[in-house]
Amino acid sequence: MQLVYIQNKNSEPYTLSSVIAECAEVQHHTVTRLIRTYKEDLEDFGIIGFEIHKLTEGRGRPTKDYRLTEPQATLLITWLDNTKPVRAFKKDLVKAFFSMRAELNRFKVKREIEKLYHSQLNKAIDNWIYKNPHSYMNIASLLCQVVTGLIPRQLRAQHGASKEVPTLELMTAEQLNLYRQKEVQAIICLQQQQTYSEIKANLLAA
């Protein structure tokens, strides 16, 4: 079960009140009641976000699922009874937040490195004899598809991201590493004045 989520690589990781309820083996309304009761204390660590989930079966009102950052979730858990499931969940949640932050740090380092390659890619497209007004977008879309299996529009839809969010911010550190490798390969192909079809074939083949 996924314990920690993130909207994009520049946002704060969070968990959900429903996740806390399930893993701590308490009722969701117990968790949400604590959130409402101690809202002022929790918001010392930032505004509490939420998601609205519609019921998939039967009738009833949509449920509100609160988004809690690491300090908010940590504080909330201290208000739960110190049962065995709660203690186990505390450890798992700490590990999940740590893992997510490590992933974000790896991503940020790789993202800074990628920016250097991106300028080289643009320069290679500038000097490409087959360049047209759509070349920059087409090459970027091709790289995204080769790395993730999805074109940018599909990748954003998968993450619920708007078109303003760069696709690279939706990739994992491992995908970004592969993207950089493919970007270097694309630069070489462009410098060799290969056609778009040849570049696509080479990127997909390797």
mmCIF file with all atom_site columns, C-alpha atoms in Angstrom:
data_model
loop_
_atom_site.group_PDB
_atom_site.id
_atom_site.type_symbol
_atom_site.label_atom_id
_atom_site.label_alt_id
_atom_site.label_comp_id
_atom_site.label_asym_id
_atom_site.label_entity_id
_atom_site.label_seq_id
_atom_site.pdbx_PDB_ins_code
_atom_site.Cartn_x
_atom_site.Cartn_y
_atom_site.Cartn_z
_atom_site.occupancy
_atom_site.B_iso_or_equiv
_atom_site.pdbx_formal_charge
_atom_site.auth_seq_id
_atom_site.auth_comp_id
_atom_site.auth_asym_id
_atom_site.auth_atom_id
_atom_site.pdbx_PDB_model_num
ATOM 1   C CA . MET A 1 1   ? 0.000   0.000  0.000   1.00 0.00 ? 1   MET A CA 1
ATOM 2   C CA . GLN A 1 2   ? 1.315   3.425  -0.896  1.00 0.00 ? 2   GLN A CA 1
ATOM 3   C CA . LEU A 1 3   ? 1.695   5.547  2.229   1.00 0.00 ? 3   LEU A CA 1
ATOM 4   C CA . VAL A 1 4   ? 3.131   8.803  0.874   1.00 0.00 ? 4   VAL A CA 1
ATOM 5   C CA . TYR A 1 5   ? 2.183   10.811 -2.198  1.00 0.00 ? 5   TYR A CA 1
ATOM 6   C CA . ILE A 1 6   ? 3.408   13.878 -4.036  1.00 0.00 ? 6   ILE A CA 1
ATOM 7   C CA . GLN A 1 7   ? 1.730   16.132 -6.602  1.00 0.00 ? 7   GLN A CA 1
ATOM 8   C CA . ASN A 1 8   ? 4.932   17.198 -8.342  1.00 0.00 ? 8   ASN A CA 1
ATOM 9   C CA . LYS A 1 9   ? 8.639   17.293 -7.629  1.00 0.00 ? 9   LYS A CA 1
ATOM 10  C CA . ASN A 1 10  ? 8.430   20.818 -6.195  1.00 0.00 ? 10  ASN A CA 1
ATOM 11  C CA . SER A 1 11  ? 5.637   20.113 -3.729  1.00 0.00 ? 11  SER A CA 1
ATOM 12  C CA . GLU A 1 12  ? 5.658   18.711 -0.210  1.00 0.00 ? 12  GLU A CA 1
ATOM 13  C CA . PRO A 1 13  ? 5.129   14.943 0.244   1.00 0.00 ? 13  PRO A CA 1
ATOM 14  C CA . TYR A 1 14  ? 1.925   14.051 2.066   1.00 0.00 ? 14  TYR A CA 1
ATOM 15  C CA . THR A 1 15  ? -0.112  11.139 3.346   1.00 0.00 ? 15  THR A CA 1
ATOM 16  C CA . LEU A 1 16  ? -3.898  10.824 3.521   1.00 0.00 ? 16  LEU A CA 1
ATOM 17  C CA . SER A 1 17  ? -6.234  10.592 6.482   1.00 0.00 ? 17  SER A CA 1
ATOM 18  C CA . SER A 1 18  ? -7.691  7.429  4.913   1.00 0.00 ? 18  SER A CA 1
ATOM 19  C CA . VAL A 1 19  ? -4.213  5.878  4.799   1.00 0.00 ? 19  VAL A CA 1
ATOM 20  C CA . ILE A 1 20  ? -3.651  6.688  8.465   1.00 0.00 ? 20  ILE A CA 1
ATOM 21  C CA . ALA A 1 21  ? -7.022  5.172  9.373   1.00 0.00 ? 21  ALA A CA 1
ATOM 22  C CA . GLU A 1 22  ? -6.459  1.962  7.431   1.00 0.00 ? 22  GLU A CA 1
ATOM 23  C CA . CYS A 1 23  ? -2.891  1.363  8.576   1.00 0.00 ? 23  CYS A CA 1
ATOM 24  C CA . ALA A 1 24  ? -3.512  2.333  12.196  1.00 0.00 ? 24  ALA A CA 1
ATOM 25  C CA . GLU A 1 25  ? -6.656  0.168  12.151  1.00 0.00 ? 25  GLU A CA 1
ATOM 26  C CA . VAL A 1 26  ? -9.034  2.894  13.308  1.00 0.00 ? 26  VAL A CA 1
ATOM 27  C CA . GLN A 1 27  ? -12.177 4.328  11.752  1.00 0.00 ? 27  GLN A CA 1
ATOM 28  C CA . HIS A 1 28  ? -11.656 7.093  9.199   1.00 0.00 ? 28  HIS A CA 1
ATOM 29  C CA . HIS A 1 29  ? -14.160 9.312  10.996  1.00 0.00 ? 29  HIS A CA 1
ATOM 30  C CA . THR A 1 30  ? -12.002 8.995  14.132  1.00 0.00 ? 30  THR A CA 1
ATOM 31  C CA . VAL A 1 31  ? -9.036  10.431 12.252  1.00 0.00 ? 31  VAL A CA 1
ATOM 32  C CA . THR A 1 32  ? -11.035 13.184 10.559  1.00 0.00 ? 32  THR A CA 1
ATOM 33  C CA . ARG A 1 33  ? -12.606 14.154 13.885  1.00 0.00 ? 33  ARG A CA 1
ATOM 34  C CA . LEU A 1 34  ? -9.132  14.577 15.387  1.00 0.00 ? 34  LEU A CA 1
ATOM 35  C CA . ILE A 1 35  ? -8.132  16.708 12.408  1.00 0.00 ? 35  ILE A CA 1
ATOM 36  C CA . ARG A 1 36  ? -11.149 18.969 12.830  1.00 0.00 ? 36  ARG A CA 1
ATOM 37  C CA . THR A 1 37  ? -10.708 19.173 16.610  1.00 0.00 ? 37  THR A CA 1
ATOM 38  C CA . TYR A 1 38  ? -7.024  20.051 16.479  1.00 0.00 ? 38  TYR A CA 1
ATOM 39  C CA . LYS A 1 39  ? -7.036  21.854 13.143  1.00 0.00 ? 39  LYS A CA 1
ATOM 40  C CA . GLU A 1 40  ? -5.402  24.964 14.596  1.00 0.00 ? 40  GLU A CA 1
ATOM 41  C CA . ASP A 1 41  ? -2.501  22.942 16.024  1.00 0.00 ? 41  ASP A CA 1
ATOM 42  C CA . LEU A 1 42  ? -2.000  21.026 12.788  1.00 0.00 ? 42  LEU A CA 1
ATOM 43  C CA . GLU A 1 43  ? -2.030  24.196 10.726  1.00 0.00 ? 43  GLU A CA 1
ATOM 44  C CA . ASP A 1 44  ? 0.966   25.483 12.675  1.00 0.00 ? 44  ASP A CA 1
ATOM 45  C CA . PHE A 1 45  ? 2.764   23.299 10.126  1.00 0.00 ? 45  PHE A CA 1
ATOM 46  C CA . GLY A 1 46  ? 0.872   24.556 7.076   1.00 0.00 ? 46  GLY A CA 1
ATOM 47  C CA . ILE A 1 47  ? -2.585  24.584 5.534   1.00 0.00 ? 47  ILE A CA 1
ATOM 48  C CA . ILE A 1 48  ? -4.348  21.211 5.506   1.00 0.00 ? 48  ILE A CA 1
ATOM 49  C CA . GLY A 1 49  ? -5.368  20.159 2.019   1.00 0.00 ? 49  GLY A CA 1
ATOM 50  C CA . PHE A 1 50  ? -7.989  17.586 1.126   1.00 0.00 ? 50  PHE A CA 1
ATOM 51  C CA . GLU A 1 51  ? -9.442  15.468 -1.667  1.00 0.00 ? 51  GLU A CA 1
ATOM 52  C CA . ILE A 1 52  ? -13.097 14.671 -2.274  1.00 0.00 ? 52  ILE A CA 1
ATOM 53  C CA . HIS A 1 53  ? -13.890 11.052 -3.138  1.00 0.00 ? 53  HIS A CA 1
ATOM 54  C CA . LYS A 1 54  ? -17.248 10.022 -4.547  1.00 0.00 ? 54  LYS A CA 1
ATOM 55  C CA . LEU A 1 55  ? -18.706 6.722  -3.428  1.00 0.00 ? 55  LEU A CA 1
ATOM 56  C CA . THR A 1 56  ? -18.364 4.021  -6.078  1.00 0.00 ? 56  THR A CA 1
ATOM 57  C CA . GLU A 1 57  ? -21.250 1.936  -4.790  1.00 0.00 ? 57  GLU A CA 1
ATOM 58  C CA . GLY A 1 58  ? -24.552 2.760  -3.206  1.00 0.00 ? 58  GLY A CA 1
ATOM 59  C CA . ARG A 1 59  ? -25.691 6.114  -1.999  1.00 0.00 ? 59  ARG A CA 1
ATOM 60  C CA . GLY A 1 60  ? -24.168 8.542  0.404   1.00 0.00 ? 60  GLY A CA 1
ATOM 61  C CA . ARG A 1 61  ? -22.261 11.748 0.618   1.00 0.00 ? 61  ARG A CA 1
ATOM 62  C CA . PRO A 1 62  ? -18.783 12.053 -0.925  1.00 0.00 ? 62  PRO A CA 1
ATOM 63  C CA . THR A 1 63  ? -15.999 11.618 1.616   1.00 0.00 ? 63  THR A CA 1
ATOM 64  C CA . LYS A 1 64  ? -13.312 14.160 2.435   1.00 0.00 ? 64  LYS A CA 1
ATOM 65  C CA . ASP A 1 65  ? -9.776  12.749 2.545   1.00 0.00 ? 65  ASP A CA 1
ATOM 66  C CA . TYR A 1 66  ? -7.326  15.099 4.252   1.00 0.00 ? 66  TYR A CA 1
ATOM 67  C CA . ARG A 1 67  ? -3.773  15.584 2.991   1.00 0.00 ? 67  ARG A CA 1
ATOM 68  C CA . LEU A 1 68  ? -1.228  15.739 5.803   1.00 0.00 ? 68  LEU A CA 1
ATOM 69  C CA . THR A 1 69  ? 2.439   16.630 5.501   1.00 0.00 ? 69  THR A CA 1
ATOM 70  C CA . GLU A 1 70  ? 5.055   14.731 7.481   1.00 0.00 ? 70  GLU A CA 1
ATOM 71  C CA . PRO A 1 71  ? 4.972   16.996 10.582  1.00 0.00 ? 71  PRO A CA 1
ATOM 72  C CA . GLN A 1 72  ? 1.161   17.141 10.497  1.00 0.00 ? 72  GLN A CA 1
ATOM 73  C CA . ALA A 1 73  ? 0.846   13.361 10.219  1.00 0.00 ? 73  ALA A CA 1
ATOM 74  C CA . THR A 1 74  ? 3.450   12.826 12.944  1.00 0.00 ? 74  THR A CA 1
ATOM 75  C CA . LEU A 1 75  ? 1.570   15.136 15.305  1.00 0.00 ? 75  LEU A CA 1
ATOM 76  C CA . LEU A 1 76  ? -1.778  13.546 14.503  1.00 0.00 ? 76  LEU A CA 1
ATOM 77  C CA . ILE A 1 77  ? -0.512  10.037 15.223  1.00 0.00 ? 77  ILE A CA 1
ATOM 78  C CA . THR A 1 78  ? 0.523   11.110 18.736  1.00 0.00 ? 78  THR A CA 1
ATOM 79  C CA . TRP A 1 79  ? -3.175  11.623 19.465  1.00 0.00 ? 79  TRP A CA 1
ATOM 80  C CA . LEU A 1 80  ? -4.041  8.013  18.605  1.00 0.00 ? 80  LEU A CA 1
ATOM 81  C CA . ASP A 1 81  ? -3.900  5.206  21.144  1.00 0.00 ? 81  ASP A CA 1
ATOM 82  C CA . ASN A 1 82  ? -0.444  3.626  21.229  1.00 0.00 ? 82  ASN A CA 1
ATOM 83  C CA . THR A 1 83  ? -1.615  0.241  19.911  1.00 0.00 ? 83  THR A CA 1
ATOM 84  C CA . LYS A 1 84  ? 0.584   -2.270 18.097  1.00 0.00 ? 84  LYS A CA 1
ATOM 85  C CA . PRO A 1 85  ? -0.813  -1.319 14.627  1.00 0.00 ? 85  PRO A CA 1
ATOM 86  C CA . VAL A 1 86  ? -0.250  2.380  15.392  1.00 0.00 ? 86  VAL A CA 1
ATOM 87  C CA . ARG A 1 87  ? 3.350   1.765  16.484  1.00 0.00 ? 87  ARG A CA 1
ATOM 88  C CA . ALA A 1 88  ? 4.047   -0.303 13.371  1.00 0.00 ? 88  ALA A CA 1
ATOM 89  C CA . PHE A 1 89  ? 2.469   2.338  11.156  1.00 0.00 ? 89  PHE A CA 1
ATOM 90  C CA . LYS A 1 90  ? 4.576   5.097  12.742  1.00 0.00 ? 90  LYS A CA 1
ATOM 91  C CA . LYS A 1 91  ? 7.744   3.279  11.679  1.00 0.00 ? 91  LYS A CA 1
ATOM 92  C CA . ASP A 1 92  ? 6.436   2.514  8.203   1.00 0.00 ? 92  ASP A CA 1
ATOM 93  C CA . LEU A 1 93  ? 5.348   6.114  7.664   1.00 0.00 ? 93  LEU A CA 1
ATOM 94  C CA . VAL A 1 94  ? 8.720   7.507  8.754   1.00 0.00 ? 94  VAL A CA 1
ATOM 95  C CA . LYS A 1 95  ? 10.432  5.146  6.306   1.00 0.00 ? 95  LYS A CA 1
ATOM 96  C CA . ALA A 1 96  ? 8.029   6.114  3.513   1.00 0.00 ? 96  ALA A CA 1
ATOM 97  C CA . PHE A 1 97  ? 8.603   9.847  3.995   1.00 0.00 ? 97  PHE A CA 1
ATOM 98  C CA . PHE A 1 98  ? 12.367  9.291  4.172   1.00 0.00 ? 98  PHE A CA 1
ATOM 99  C CA . SER A 1 99  ? 12.283  7.251  0.965   1.00 0.00 ? 99  SER A CA 1
ATOM 100 C CA . MET A 1 100 ? 10.206  9.897  -0.812  1.00 0.00 ? 100 MET A CA 1
ATOM 101 C CA . ARG A 1 101 ? 12.564  12.691 0.244   1.00 0.00 ? 101 ARG A CA 1
ATOM 102 C CA . ALA A 1 102 ? 15.584  10.684 -0.893  1.00 0.00 ? 102 ALA A CA 1
ATOM 103 C CA . GLU A 1 103 ? 13.893  10.172 -4.261  1.00 0.00 ? 103 GLU A CA 1
ATOM 104 C CA . LEU A 1 104 ? 13.208  13.917 -4.518  1.00 0.00 ? 104 LEU A CA 1
ATOM 105 C CA . ASN A 1 105 ? 16.833  14.749 -3.713  1.00 0.00 ? 105 ASN A CA 1
ATOM 106 C CA . ARG A 1 106 ? 18.089  12.323 -6.366  1.00 0.00 ? 106 ARG A CA 1
ATOM 107 C CA . PHE A 1 107 ? 15.658  13.847 -8.830  1.00 0.00 ? 107 PHE A CA 1
ATOM 108 C CA . LYS A 1 108 ? 16.773  17.415 -8.116  1.00 0.00 ? 108 LYS A CA 1
ATOM 109 C CA . VAL A 1 109 ? 20.435  16.541 -8.683  1.00 0.00 ? 109 VAL A CA 1
ATOM 110 C CA . LYS A 1 110 ? 19.665  14.759 -11.936 1.00 0.00 ? 110 LYS A CA 1
ATOM 111 C CA . ARG A 1 111 ? 17.353  17.593 -13.008 1.00 0.00 ? 111 ARG A CA 1
ATOM 112 C CA . GLU A 1 112 ? 20.161  20.153 -12.646 1.00 0.00 ? 112 GLU A CA 1
ATOM 113 C CA . ILE A 1 113 ? 22.462  17.953 -14.719 1.00 0.00 ? 113 ILE A CA 1
ATOM 114 C CA . GLU A 1 114 ? 19.755  17.476 -17.347 1.00 0.00 ? 114 GLU A CA 1
ATOM 115 C CA . LYS A 1 115 ? 19.399  21.242 -17.797 1.00 0.00 ? 115 LYS A CA 1
ATOM 116 C CA . LEU A 1 116 ? 22.927  21.332 -19.221 1.00 0.00 ? 116 LEU A CA 1
ATOM 117 C CA . TYR A 1 117 ? 22.069  18.653 -21.768 1.00 0.00 ? 117 TYR A CA 1
ATOM 118 C CA . HIS A 1 118 ? 18.808  20.389 -22.638 1.00 0.00 ? 118 HIS A CA 1
ATOM 119 C CA . SER A 1 119 ? 20.622  23.489 -23.864 1.00 0.00 ? 119 SER A CA 1
ATOM 120 C CA . GLN A 1 120 ? 22.839  21.277 -26.021 1.00 0.00 ? 120 GLN A CA 1
ATOM 121 C CA . LEU A 1 121 ? 19.756  19.556 -27.427 1.00 0.00 ? 121 LEU A CA 1
ATOM 122 C CA . ASN A 1 122 ? 18.195  22.887 -28.388 1.00 0.00 ? 122 ASN A CA 1
ATOM 123 C CA . LYS A 1 123 ? 21.423  23.942 -30.064 1.00 0.00 ? 123 LYS A CA 1
ATOM 124 C CA . ALA A 1 124 ? 21.506  20.671 -32.035 1.00 0.00 ? 124 ALA A CA 1
ATOM 125 C CA . ILE A 1 125 ? 17.906  21.236 -33.170 1.00 0.00 ? 125 ILE A CA 1
ATOM 126 C CA . ASP A 1 126 ? 18.797  24.810 -34.176 1.00 0.00 ? 126 ASP A CA 1
ATOM 127 C CA . ASN A 1 127 ? 21.448  23.419 -36.537 1.00 0.00 ? 127 ASN A CA 1
ATOM 128 C CA . TRP A 1 128 ? 19.335  20.494 -37.812 1.00 0.00 ? 128 TRP A CA 1
ATOM 129 C CA . ILE A 1 129 ? 18.691  20.720 -41.544 1.00 0.00 ? 129 ILE A CA 1
ATOM 130 C CA . TYR A 1 130 ? 15.220  19.190 -41.106 1.00 0.00 ? 130 TYR A CA 1
ATOM 131 C CA . LYS A 1 131 ? 14.147  21.695 -38.445 1.00 0.00 ? 131 LYS A CA 1
ATOM 132 C CA . ASN A 1 132 ? 10.594  23.040 -38.590 1.00 0.00 ? 132 ASN A CA 1
ATOM 133 C CA . PRO A 1 133 ? 8.419   25.028 -36.145 1.00 0.00 ? 133 PRO A CA 1
ATOM 134 C CA . HIS A 1 134 ? 7.357   21.809 -34.400 1.00 0.00 ? 134 HIS A CA 1
ATOM 135 C CA . SER A 1 135 ? 10.800  20.204 -34.090 1.00 0.00 ? 135 SER A CA 1
ATOM 136 C CA . TYR A 1 136 ? 11.455  21.166 -30.452 1.00 0.00 ? 136 TYR A CA 1
ATOM 137 C CA . MET A 1 137 ? 8.063   19.847 -29.324 1.00 0.00 ? 137 MET A CA 1
ATOM 138 C CA . ASN A 1 138 ? 8.323   16.701 -31.467 1.00 0.00 ? 138 ASN A CA 1
ATOM 139 C CA . ILE A 1 139 ? 11.783  15.756 -30.198 1.00 0.00 ? 139 ILE A CA 1
ATOM 140 C CA . ALA A 1 140 ? 10.767  16.402 -26.576 1.00 0.00 ? 140 ALA A CA 1
ATOM 141 C CA . SER A 1 141 ? 7.615   14.313 -27.057 1.00 0.00 ? 141 SER A CA 1
ATOM 142 C CA . LEU A 1 142 ? 9.643   11.511 -28.621 1.00 0.00 ? 142 LEU A CA 1
ATOM 143 C CA . LEU A 1 143 ? 12.089  11.450 -25.712 1.00 0.00 ? 143 LEU A CA 1
ATOM 144 C CA . CYS A 1 144 ? 9.215   11.365 -23.225 1.00 0.00 ? 144 CYS A CA 1
ATOM 145 C CA . GLN A 1 145 ? 7.567   8.476  -25.057 1.00 0.00 ? 145 GLN A CA 1
ATOM 146 C CA . VAL A 1 146 ? 10.790  6.475  -25.330 1.00 0.00 ? 146 VAL A CA 1
ATOM 147 C CA . VAL A 1 147 ? 11.484  6.842  -21.604 1.00 0.00 ? 147 VAL A CA 1
ATOM 148 C CA . THR A 1 148 ? 7.988   6.502  -20.105 1.00 0.00 ? 148 THR A CA 1
ATOM 149 C CA . GLY A 1 149 ? 5.984   4.799  -22.843 1.00 0.00 ? 149 GLY A CA 1
ATOM 150 C CA . LEU A 1 150 ? 3.639   7.789  -22.852 1.00 0.00 ? 150 LEU A CA 1
ATOM 151 C CA . ILE A 1 151 ? 3.472   11.029 -24.784 1.00 0.00 ? 151 ILE A CA 1
ATOM 152 C CA . PRO A 1 152 ? 3.497   14.201 -22.613 1.00 0.00 ? 152 PRO A CA 1
ATOM 153 C CA . ARG A 1 153 ? -0.289  14.607 -22.670 1.00 0.00 ? 153 ARG A CA 1
ATOM 154 C CA . GLN A 1 154 ? -0.788  11.030 -21.460 1.00 0.00 ? 154 GLN A CA 1
ATOM 155 C CA . LEU A 1 155 ? 1.904   11.343 -18.787 1.00 0.00 ? 155 LEU A CA 1
ATOM 156 C CA . ARG A 1 156 ? 0.306   14.494 -17.390 1.00 0.00 ? 156 ARG A CA 1
ATOM 157 C CA . ALA A 1 157 ? -3.115  12.830 -17.399 1.00 0.00 ? 157 ALA A CA 1
ATOM 158 C CA . GLN A 1 158 ? -1.694  9.853  -15.506 1.00 0.00 ? 158 GLN A CA 1
ATOM 159 C CA . HIS A 1 159 ? -0.421  12.179 -12.769 1.00 0.00 ? 159 HIS A CA 1
ATOM 160 C CA . GLY A 1 160 ? -3.383  14.545 -12.848 1.00 0.00 ? 160 GLY A CA 1
ATOM 161 C CA . ALA A 1 161 ? -1.025  17.381 -13.787 1.00 0.00 ? 161 ALA A CA 1
ATOM 162 C CA . SER A 1 162 ? -1.844  20.489 -15.792 1.00 0.00 ? 162 SER A CA 1
ATOM 163 C CA . LYS A 1 163 ? -0.145  21.263 -19.094 1.00 0.00 ? 163 LYS A CA 1
ATOM 164 C CA . GLU A 1 164 ? 1.978   23.891 -17.319 1.00 0.00 ? 164 GLU A CA 1
ATOM 165 C CA . VAL A 1 165 ? 3.844   21.161 -15.397 1.00 0.00 ? 165 VAL A CA 1
ATOM 166 C CA . PRO A 1 166 ? 7.046   20.103 -17.227 1.00 0.00 ? 166 PRO A CA 1
ATOM 167 C CA . THR A 1 167 ? 6.977   16.404 -18.072 1.00 0.00 ? 167 THR A CA 1
ATOM 168 C CA . LEU A 1 168 ? 10.435  15.933 -16.571 1.00 0.00 ? 168 LEU A CA 1
ATOM 169 C CA . GLU A 1 169 ? 9.017   16.798 -13.147 1.00 0.00 ? 169 GLU A CA 1
ATOM 170 C CA . LEU A 1 170 ? 6.654   13.834 -13.468 1.00 0.00 ? 170 LEU A CA 1
ATOM 171 C CA . MET A 1 171 ? 9.443   11.315 -14.027 1.00 0.00 ? 171 MET A CA 1
ATOM 172 C CA . THR A 1 172 ? 11.269  9.297  -11.392 1.00 0.00 ? 172 THR A CA 1
ATOM 173 C CA . ALA A 1 173 ? 14.998  9.740  -10.817 1.00 0.00 ? 173 ALA A CA 1
ATOM 174 C CA . GLU A 1 174 ? 15.609  6.518  -12.759 1.00 0.00 ? 174 GLU A CA 1
ATOM 175 C CA . GLN A 1 175 ? 13.497  7.710  -15.683 1.00 0.00 ? 175 GLN A CA 1
ATOM 176 C CA . LEU A 1 176 ? 15.288  11.047 -15.651 1.00 0.00 ? 176 LEU A CA 1
ATOM 177 C CA . ASN A 1 177 ? 18.614  9.241  -15.818 1.00 0.00 ? 177 ASN A CA 1
ATOM 178 C CA . LEU A 1 178 ? 17.395  7.272  -18.849 1.00 0.00 ? 178 LEU A CA 1
ATOM 179 C CA . TYR A 1 179 ? 16.037  10.493 -20.352 1.00 0.00 ? 179 TYR A CA 1
ATOM 180 C CA . ARG A 1 180 ? 19.487  12.055 -20.137 1.00 0.00 ? 180 ARG A CA 1
ATOM 181 C CA . GLN A 1 181 ? 21.025  9.056  -21.898 1.00 0.00 ? 181 GLN A CA 1
ATOM 182 C CA . LYS A 1 182 ? 18.444  9.221  -24.672 1.00 0.00 ? 182 LYS A CA 1
ATOM 183 C CA . GLU A 1 183 ? 18.894  12.982 -24.893 1.00 0.00 ? 183 GLU A CA 1
ATOM 184 C CA . VAL A 1 184 ? 22.623  12.541 -25.547 1.00 0.00 ? 184 VAL A CA 1
ATOM 185 C CA . GLN A 1 185 ? 21.797  9.951  -28.193 1.00 0.00 ? 185 GLN A CA 1
ATOM 186 C CA . ALA A 1 186 ? 19.306  12.340 -29.806 1.00 0.00 ? 186 ALA A CA 1
ATOM 187 C CA . ILE A 1 187 ? 21.912  15.119 -29.853 1.00 0.00 ? 187 ILE A CA 1
ATOM 188 C CA . ILE A 1 188 ? 24.341  12.855 -31.704 1.00 0.00 ? 188 ILE A CA 1
ATOM 189 C CA . CYS A 1 189 ? 21.649  11.848 -34.208 1.00 0.00 ? 189 CYS A CA 1
ATOM 190 C CA . LEU A 1 190 ? 20.743  15.496 -34.811 1.00 0.00 ? 190 LEU A CA 1
ATOM 191 C CA . GLN A 1 191 ? 24.382  16.430 -35.308 1.00 0.00 ? 191 GLN A CA 1
ATOM 192 C CA . GLN A 1 192 ? 24.633  13.635 -37.867 1.00 0.00 ? 192 GLN A CA 1
ATOM 193 C CA . GLN A 1 193 ? 21.676  15.267 -39.665 1.00 0.00 ? 193 GLN A CA 1
ATOM 194 C CA . GLN A 1 194 ? 19.504  12.166 -39.443 1.00 0.00 ? 194 GLN A CA 1
ATOM 195 C CA . THR A 1 195 ? 15.837  12.458 -40.366 1.00 0.00 ? 195 THR A CA 1
ATOM 196 C CA . TYR A 1 196 ? 13.172  12.376 -37.652 1.00 0.00 ? 196 TYR A CA 1
ATOM 197 C CA . SER A 1 197 ? 12.248  8.808  -38.629 1.00 0.00 ? 197 SER A CA 1
ATOM 198 C CA . GLU A 1 198 ? 15.880  7.723  -38.319 1.00 0.00 ? 198 GLU A CA 1
ATOM 199 C CA . ILE A 1 199 ? 16.230  9.421  -34.940 1.00 0.00 ? 199 ILE A CA 1
ATOM 200 C CA . LYS A 1 200 ? 13.055  7.755  -33.682 1.00 0.00 ? 200 LYS A CA 1
ATOM 201 C CA . ALA A 1 201 ? 14.209  4.331  -34.864 1.00 0.00 ? 201 ALA A CA 1
ATOM 202 C CA . ASN A 1 202 ? 17.601  4.745  -33.188 1.00 0.00 ? 202 ASN A CA 1
ATOM 203 C CA . LEU A 1 203 ? 16.140  5.895  -29.879 1.00 0.00 ? 203 LEU A CA 1
ATOM 204 C CA . LEU A 1 204 ? 13.649  3.034  -29.799 1.00 0.00 ? 204 LEU A CA 1
ATOM 205 C CA . ALA A 1 205 ? 16.221  0.437  -30.817 1.00 0.00 ? 205 ALA A CA 1
ATOM 206 C CA . ALA A 1 206 ? 18.867  1.208  -28.213 1.00 0.00 ? 206 ALA A CA 1
#
